[in-house]
PDB file of C-alpha atoms in Angstrom:
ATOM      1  CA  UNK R   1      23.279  -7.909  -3.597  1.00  0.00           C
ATOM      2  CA  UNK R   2      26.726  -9.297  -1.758  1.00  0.00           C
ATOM      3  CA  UNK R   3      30.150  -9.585  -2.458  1.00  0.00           C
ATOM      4  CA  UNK R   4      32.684 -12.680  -1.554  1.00  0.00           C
ATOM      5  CA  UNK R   5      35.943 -11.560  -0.646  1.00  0.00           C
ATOM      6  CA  UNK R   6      38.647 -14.538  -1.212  1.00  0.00           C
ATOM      7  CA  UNK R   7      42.503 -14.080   0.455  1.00  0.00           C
ATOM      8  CA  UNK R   8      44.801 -16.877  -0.528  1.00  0.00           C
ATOM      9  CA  UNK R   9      48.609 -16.734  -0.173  1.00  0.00           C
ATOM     10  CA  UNK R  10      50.684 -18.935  -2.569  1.00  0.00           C
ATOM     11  CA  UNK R  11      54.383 -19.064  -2.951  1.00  0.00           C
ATOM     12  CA  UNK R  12      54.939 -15.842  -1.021  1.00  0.00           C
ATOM     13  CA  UNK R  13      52.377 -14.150  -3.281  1.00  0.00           C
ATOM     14  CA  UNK R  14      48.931 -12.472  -1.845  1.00  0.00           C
ATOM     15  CA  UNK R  15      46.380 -13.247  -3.432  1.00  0.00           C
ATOM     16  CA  UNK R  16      42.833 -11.407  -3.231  1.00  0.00           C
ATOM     17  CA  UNK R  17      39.404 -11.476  -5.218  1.00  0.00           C
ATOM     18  CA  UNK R  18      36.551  -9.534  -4.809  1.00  0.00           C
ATOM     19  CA  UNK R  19      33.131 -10.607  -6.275  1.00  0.00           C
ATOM     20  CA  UNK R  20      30.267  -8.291  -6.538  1.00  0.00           C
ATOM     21  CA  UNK R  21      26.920  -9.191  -7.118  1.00  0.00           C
ATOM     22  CA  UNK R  22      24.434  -6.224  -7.686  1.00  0.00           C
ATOM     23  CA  UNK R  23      21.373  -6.428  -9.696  1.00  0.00           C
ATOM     24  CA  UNK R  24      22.436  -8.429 -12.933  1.00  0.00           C
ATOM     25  CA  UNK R  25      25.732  -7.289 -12.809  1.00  0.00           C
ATOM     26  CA  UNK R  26      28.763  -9.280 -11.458  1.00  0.00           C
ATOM     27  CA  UNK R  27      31.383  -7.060 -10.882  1.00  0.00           C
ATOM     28  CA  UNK R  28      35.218  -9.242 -10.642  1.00  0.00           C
ATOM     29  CA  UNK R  29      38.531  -8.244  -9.387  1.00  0.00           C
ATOM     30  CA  UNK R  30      41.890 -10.069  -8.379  1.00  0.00           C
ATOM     31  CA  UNK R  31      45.679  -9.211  -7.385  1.00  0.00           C
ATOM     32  CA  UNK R  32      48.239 -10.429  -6.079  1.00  0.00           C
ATOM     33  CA  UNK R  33      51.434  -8.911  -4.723  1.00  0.00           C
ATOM     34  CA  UNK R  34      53.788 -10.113  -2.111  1.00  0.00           C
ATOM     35  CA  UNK R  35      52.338  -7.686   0.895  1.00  0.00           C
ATOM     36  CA  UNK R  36      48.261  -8.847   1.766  1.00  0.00           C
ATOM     37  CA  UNK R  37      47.280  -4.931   2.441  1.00  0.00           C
ATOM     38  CA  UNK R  38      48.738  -3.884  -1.014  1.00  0.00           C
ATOM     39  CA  UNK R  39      46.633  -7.171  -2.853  1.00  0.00           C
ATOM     40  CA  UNK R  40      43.906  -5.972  -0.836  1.00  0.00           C
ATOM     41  CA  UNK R  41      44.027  -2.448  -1.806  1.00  0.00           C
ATOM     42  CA  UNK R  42      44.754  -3.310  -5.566  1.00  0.00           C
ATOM     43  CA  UNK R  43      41.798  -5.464  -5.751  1.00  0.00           C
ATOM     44  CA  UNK R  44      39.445  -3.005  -3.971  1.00  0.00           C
ATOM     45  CA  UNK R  45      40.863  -0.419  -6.197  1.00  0.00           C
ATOM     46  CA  UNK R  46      39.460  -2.150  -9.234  1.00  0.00           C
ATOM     47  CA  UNK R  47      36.072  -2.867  -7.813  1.00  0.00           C
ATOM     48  CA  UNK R  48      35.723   0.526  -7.180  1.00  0.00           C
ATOM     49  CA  UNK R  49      36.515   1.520 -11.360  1.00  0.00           C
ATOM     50  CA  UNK R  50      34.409  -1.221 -12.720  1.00  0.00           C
ATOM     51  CA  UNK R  51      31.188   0.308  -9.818  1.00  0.00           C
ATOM     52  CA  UNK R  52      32.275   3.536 -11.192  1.00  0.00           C
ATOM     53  CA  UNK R  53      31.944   2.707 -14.791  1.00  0.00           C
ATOM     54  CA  UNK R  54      29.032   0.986 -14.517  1.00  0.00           C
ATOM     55  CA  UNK R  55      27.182   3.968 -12.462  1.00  0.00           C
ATOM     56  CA  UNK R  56      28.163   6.211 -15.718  1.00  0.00           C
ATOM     57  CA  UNK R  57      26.772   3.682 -18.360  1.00  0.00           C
ATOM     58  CA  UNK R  58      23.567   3.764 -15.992  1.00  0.00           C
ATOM     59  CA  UNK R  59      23.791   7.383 -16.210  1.00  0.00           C
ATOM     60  CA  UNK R  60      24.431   7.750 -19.939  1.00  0.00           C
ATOM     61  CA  UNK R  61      21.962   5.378 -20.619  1.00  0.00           C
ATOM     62  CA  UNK R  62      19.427   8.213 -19.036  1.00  0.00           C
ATOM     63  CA  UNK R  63      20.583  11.077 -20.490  1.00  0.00           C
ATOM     64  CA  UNK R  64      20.138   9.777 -24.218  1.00  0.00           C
ATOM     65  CA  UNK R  65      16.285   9.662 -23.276  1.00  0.00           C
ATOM     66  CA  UNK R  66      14.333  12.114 -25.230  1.00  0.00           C
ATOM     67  CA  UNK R  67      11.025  13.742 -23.534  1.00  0.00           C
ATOM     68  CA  UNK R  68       7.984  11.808 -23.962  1.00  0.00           C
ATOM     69  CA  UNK R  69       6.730  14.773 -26.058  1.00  0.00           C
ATOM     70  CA  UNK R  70       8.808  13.994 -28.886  1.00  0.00           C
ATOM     71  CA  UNK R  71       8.318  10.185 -29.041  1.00  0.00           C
ATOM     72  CA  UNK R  72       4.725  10.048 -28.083  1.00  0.00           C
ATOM     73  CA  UNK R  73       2.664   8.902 -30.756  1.00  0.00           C
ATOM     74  CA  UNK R  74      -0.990  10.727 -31.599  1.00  0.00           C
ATOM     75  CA  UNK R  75      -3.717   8.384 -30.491  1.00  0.00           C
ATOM     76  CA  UNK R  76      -7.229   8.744 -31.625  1.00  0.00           C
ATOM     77  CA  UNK R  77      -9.745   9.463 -29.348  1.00  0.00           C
ATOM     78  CA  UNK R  78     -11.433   5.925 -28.629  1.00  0.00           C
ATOM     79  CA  UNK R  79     -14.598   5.680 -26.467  1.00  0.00           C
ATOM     80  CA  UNK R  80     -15.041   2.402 -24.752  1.00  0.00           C
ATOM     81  CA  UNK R  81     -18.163   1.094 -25.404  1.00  0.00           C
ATOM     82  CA  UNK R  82     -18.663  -0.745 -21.707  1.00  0.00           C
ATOM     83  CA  UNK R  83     -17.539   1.339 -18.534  1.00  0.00           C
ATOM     84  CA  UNK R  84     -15.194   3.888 -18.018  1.00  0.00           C
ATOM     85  CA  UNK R  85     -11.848   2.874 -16.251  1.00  0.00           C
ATOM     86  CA  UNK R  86     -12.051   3.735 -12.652  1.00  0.00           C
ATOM     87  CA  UNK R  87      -9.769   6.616 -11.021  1.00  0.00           C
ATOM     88  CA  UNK R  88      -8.001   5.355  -7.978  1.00  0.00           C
ATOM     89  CA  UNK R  89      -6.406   8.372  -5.934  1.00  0.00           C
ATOM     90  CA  UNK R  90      -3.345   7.143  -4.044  1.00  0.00           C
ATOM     91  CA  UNK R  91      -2.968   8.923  -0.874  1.00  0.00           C
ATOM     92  CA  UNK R  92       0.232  10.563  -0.965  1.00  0.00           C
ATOM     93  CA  UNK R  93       3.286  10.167  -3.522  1.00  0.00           C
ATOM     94  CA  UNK R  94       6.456  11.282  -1.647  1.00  0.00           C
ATOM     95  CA  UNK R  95       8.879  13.658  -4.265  1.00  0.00           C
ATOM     96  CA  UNK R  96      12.188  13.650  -3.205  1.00  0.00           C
ATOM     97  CA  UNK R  97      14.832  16.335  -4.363  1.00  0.00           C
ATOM     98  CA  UNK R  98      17.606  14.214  -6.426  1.00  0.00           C
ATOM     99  CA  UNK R  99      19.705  14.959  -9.978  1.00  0.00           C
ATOM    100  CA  UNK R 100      18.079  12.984 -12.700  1.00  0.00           C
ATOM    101  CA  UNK R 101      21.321  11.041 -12.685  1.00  0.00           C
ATOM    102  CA  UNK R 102      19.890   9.814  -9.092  1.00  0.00           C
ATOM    103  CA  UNK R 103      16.554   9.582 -10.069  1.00  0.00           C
ATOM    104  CA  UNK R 104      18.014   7.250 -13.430  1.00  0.00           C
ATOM    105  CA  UNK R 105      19.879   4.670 -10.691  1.00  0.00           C
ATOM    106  CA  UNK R 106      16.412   4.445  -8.536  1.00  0.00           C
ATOM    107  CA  UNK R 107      14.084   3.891 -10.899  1.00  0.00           C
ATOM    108  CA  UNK R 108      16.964   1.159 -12.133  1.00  0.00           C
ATOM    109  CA  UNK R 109      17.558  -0.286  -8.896  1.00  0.00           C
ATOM    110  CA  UNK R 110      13.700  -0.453  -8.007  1.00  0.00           C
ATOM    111  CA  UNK R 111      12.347  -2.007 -11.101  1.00  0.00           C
ATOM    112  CA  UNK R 112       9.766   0.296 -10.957  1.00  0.00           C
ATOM    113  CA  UNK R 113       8.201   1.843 -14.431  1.00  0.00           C
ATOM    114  CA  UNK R 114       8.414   5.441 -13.645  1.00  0.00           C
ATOM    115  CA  UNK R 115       9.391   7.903 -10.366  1.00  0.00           C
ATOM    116  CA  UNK R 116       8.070  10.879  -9.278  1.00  0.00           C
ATOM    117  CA  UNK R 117      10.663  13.077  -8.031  1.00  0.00           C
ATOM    118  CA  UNK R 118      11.535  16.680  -7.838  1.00  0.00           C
ATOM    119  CA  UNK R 119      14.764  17.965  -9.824  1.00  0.00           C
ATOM    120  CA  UNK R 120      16.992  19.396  -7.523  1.00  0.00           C
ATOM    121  CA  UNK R 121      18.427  22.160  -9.312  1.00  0.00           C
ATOM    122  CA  UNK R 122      14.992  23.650 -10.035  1.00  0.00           C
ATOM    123  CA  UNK R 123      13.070  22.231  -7.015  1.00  0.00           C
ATOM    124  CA  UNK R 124      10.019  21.342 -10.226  1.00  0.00           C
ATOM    125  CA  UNK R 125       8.287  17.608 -10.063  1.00  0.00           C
ATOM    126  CA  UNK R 126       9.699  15.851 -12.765  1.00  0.00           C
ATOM    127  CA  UNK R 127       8.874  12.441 -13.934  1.00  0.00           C
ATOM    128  CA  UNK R 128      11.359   9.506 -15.144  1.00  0.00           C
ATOM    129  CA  UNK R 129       9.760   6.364 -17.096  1.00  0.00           C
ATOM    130  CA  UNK R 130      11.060   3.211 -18.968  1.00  0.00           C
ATOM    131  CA  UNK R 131      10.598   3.472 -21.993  1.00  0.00           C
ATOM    132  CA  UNK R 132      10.023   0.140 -24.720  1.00  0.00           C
ATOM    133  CA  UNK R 133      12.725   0.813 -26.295  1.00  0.00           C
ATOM    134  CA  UNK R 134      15.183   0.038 -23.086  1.00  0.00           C
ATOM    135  CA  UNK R 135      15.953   4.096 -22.678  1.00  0.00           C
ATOM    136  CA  UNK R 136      14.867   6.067 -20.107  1.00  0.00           C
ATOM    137  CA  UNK R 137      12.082   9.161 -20.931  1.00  0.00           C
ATOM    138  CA  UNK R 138      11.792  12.575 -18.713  1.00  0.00           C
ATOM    139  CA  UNK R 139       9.256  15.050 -18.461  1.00  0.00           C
ATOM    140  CA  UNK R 140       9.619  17.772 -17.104  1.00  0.00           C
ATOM    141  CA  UNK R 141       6.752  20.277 -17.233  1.00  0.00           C
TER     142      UNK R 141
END
């Protein structure tokens, strides 16, 4: 994650870009006006719509996931025939309070394939997950 800032003047004019680089995404903006602030500012301005934007896809995406118990499928009961899988406990799994809107950007941003968190307008563990389908599943028991 960076972002290249470019100033140029030509003919009187101020030029600025501002390239983003987060993730996958490549975020571009560019002005130019005849005072470097206002190019500046302009430019900055845009960024900040097309970050803004792309938060809200990130969070729309997320909110048309459906809970896991109405796309879970009912699997027959198979018993291996060689060993059981093995139970590792993991020794702690830190729940932090955040919105699921949060909790949509992390597990995003992380890569991971599901979070633990706790909602934080009921203060109950939730638990986000990618789903194969590219949305985003909650459960919330």
């Amino acid at each position: 994650n960076h972002a290249h800032v470019i100033i140029e003047v030509e003919r009187e004019q101020h030029r600025s870009e501002i390239i983003v680089k987060w993730r996958n995404q490549v975020l571009t903006a560019t002005s130019t006006v005849k005072d470097m602030y206002q190019s500046l500012s302009q430019t900055i301005q845009k960024i900040e719509k097309q970050a803004l934007r792309l938060k809200n896809k990130i969070i729309d995406k997320s909110h048309k996931a459906k809970p896991a118990s109405e796309v879970a499928p009912v699997l027959e009961e198979v018993v291996p025939e060689s060993s059981e899988p093995s139970i590792i406990n993991e020794d702690s799994y830190e729940t932090k309070p955040m919105s699921t809107e949060e909790a949509a950007i992390r597990l995003e941003e992380d890569g991971d394939y599901f979070l633990v968190f706790r909602d934080a307008s009921n203060e109950r563990v939730s638990v986000m997950y990618k789903r194969k389908d590219g949305n985003l599943g909650l459960i919330q028991p």
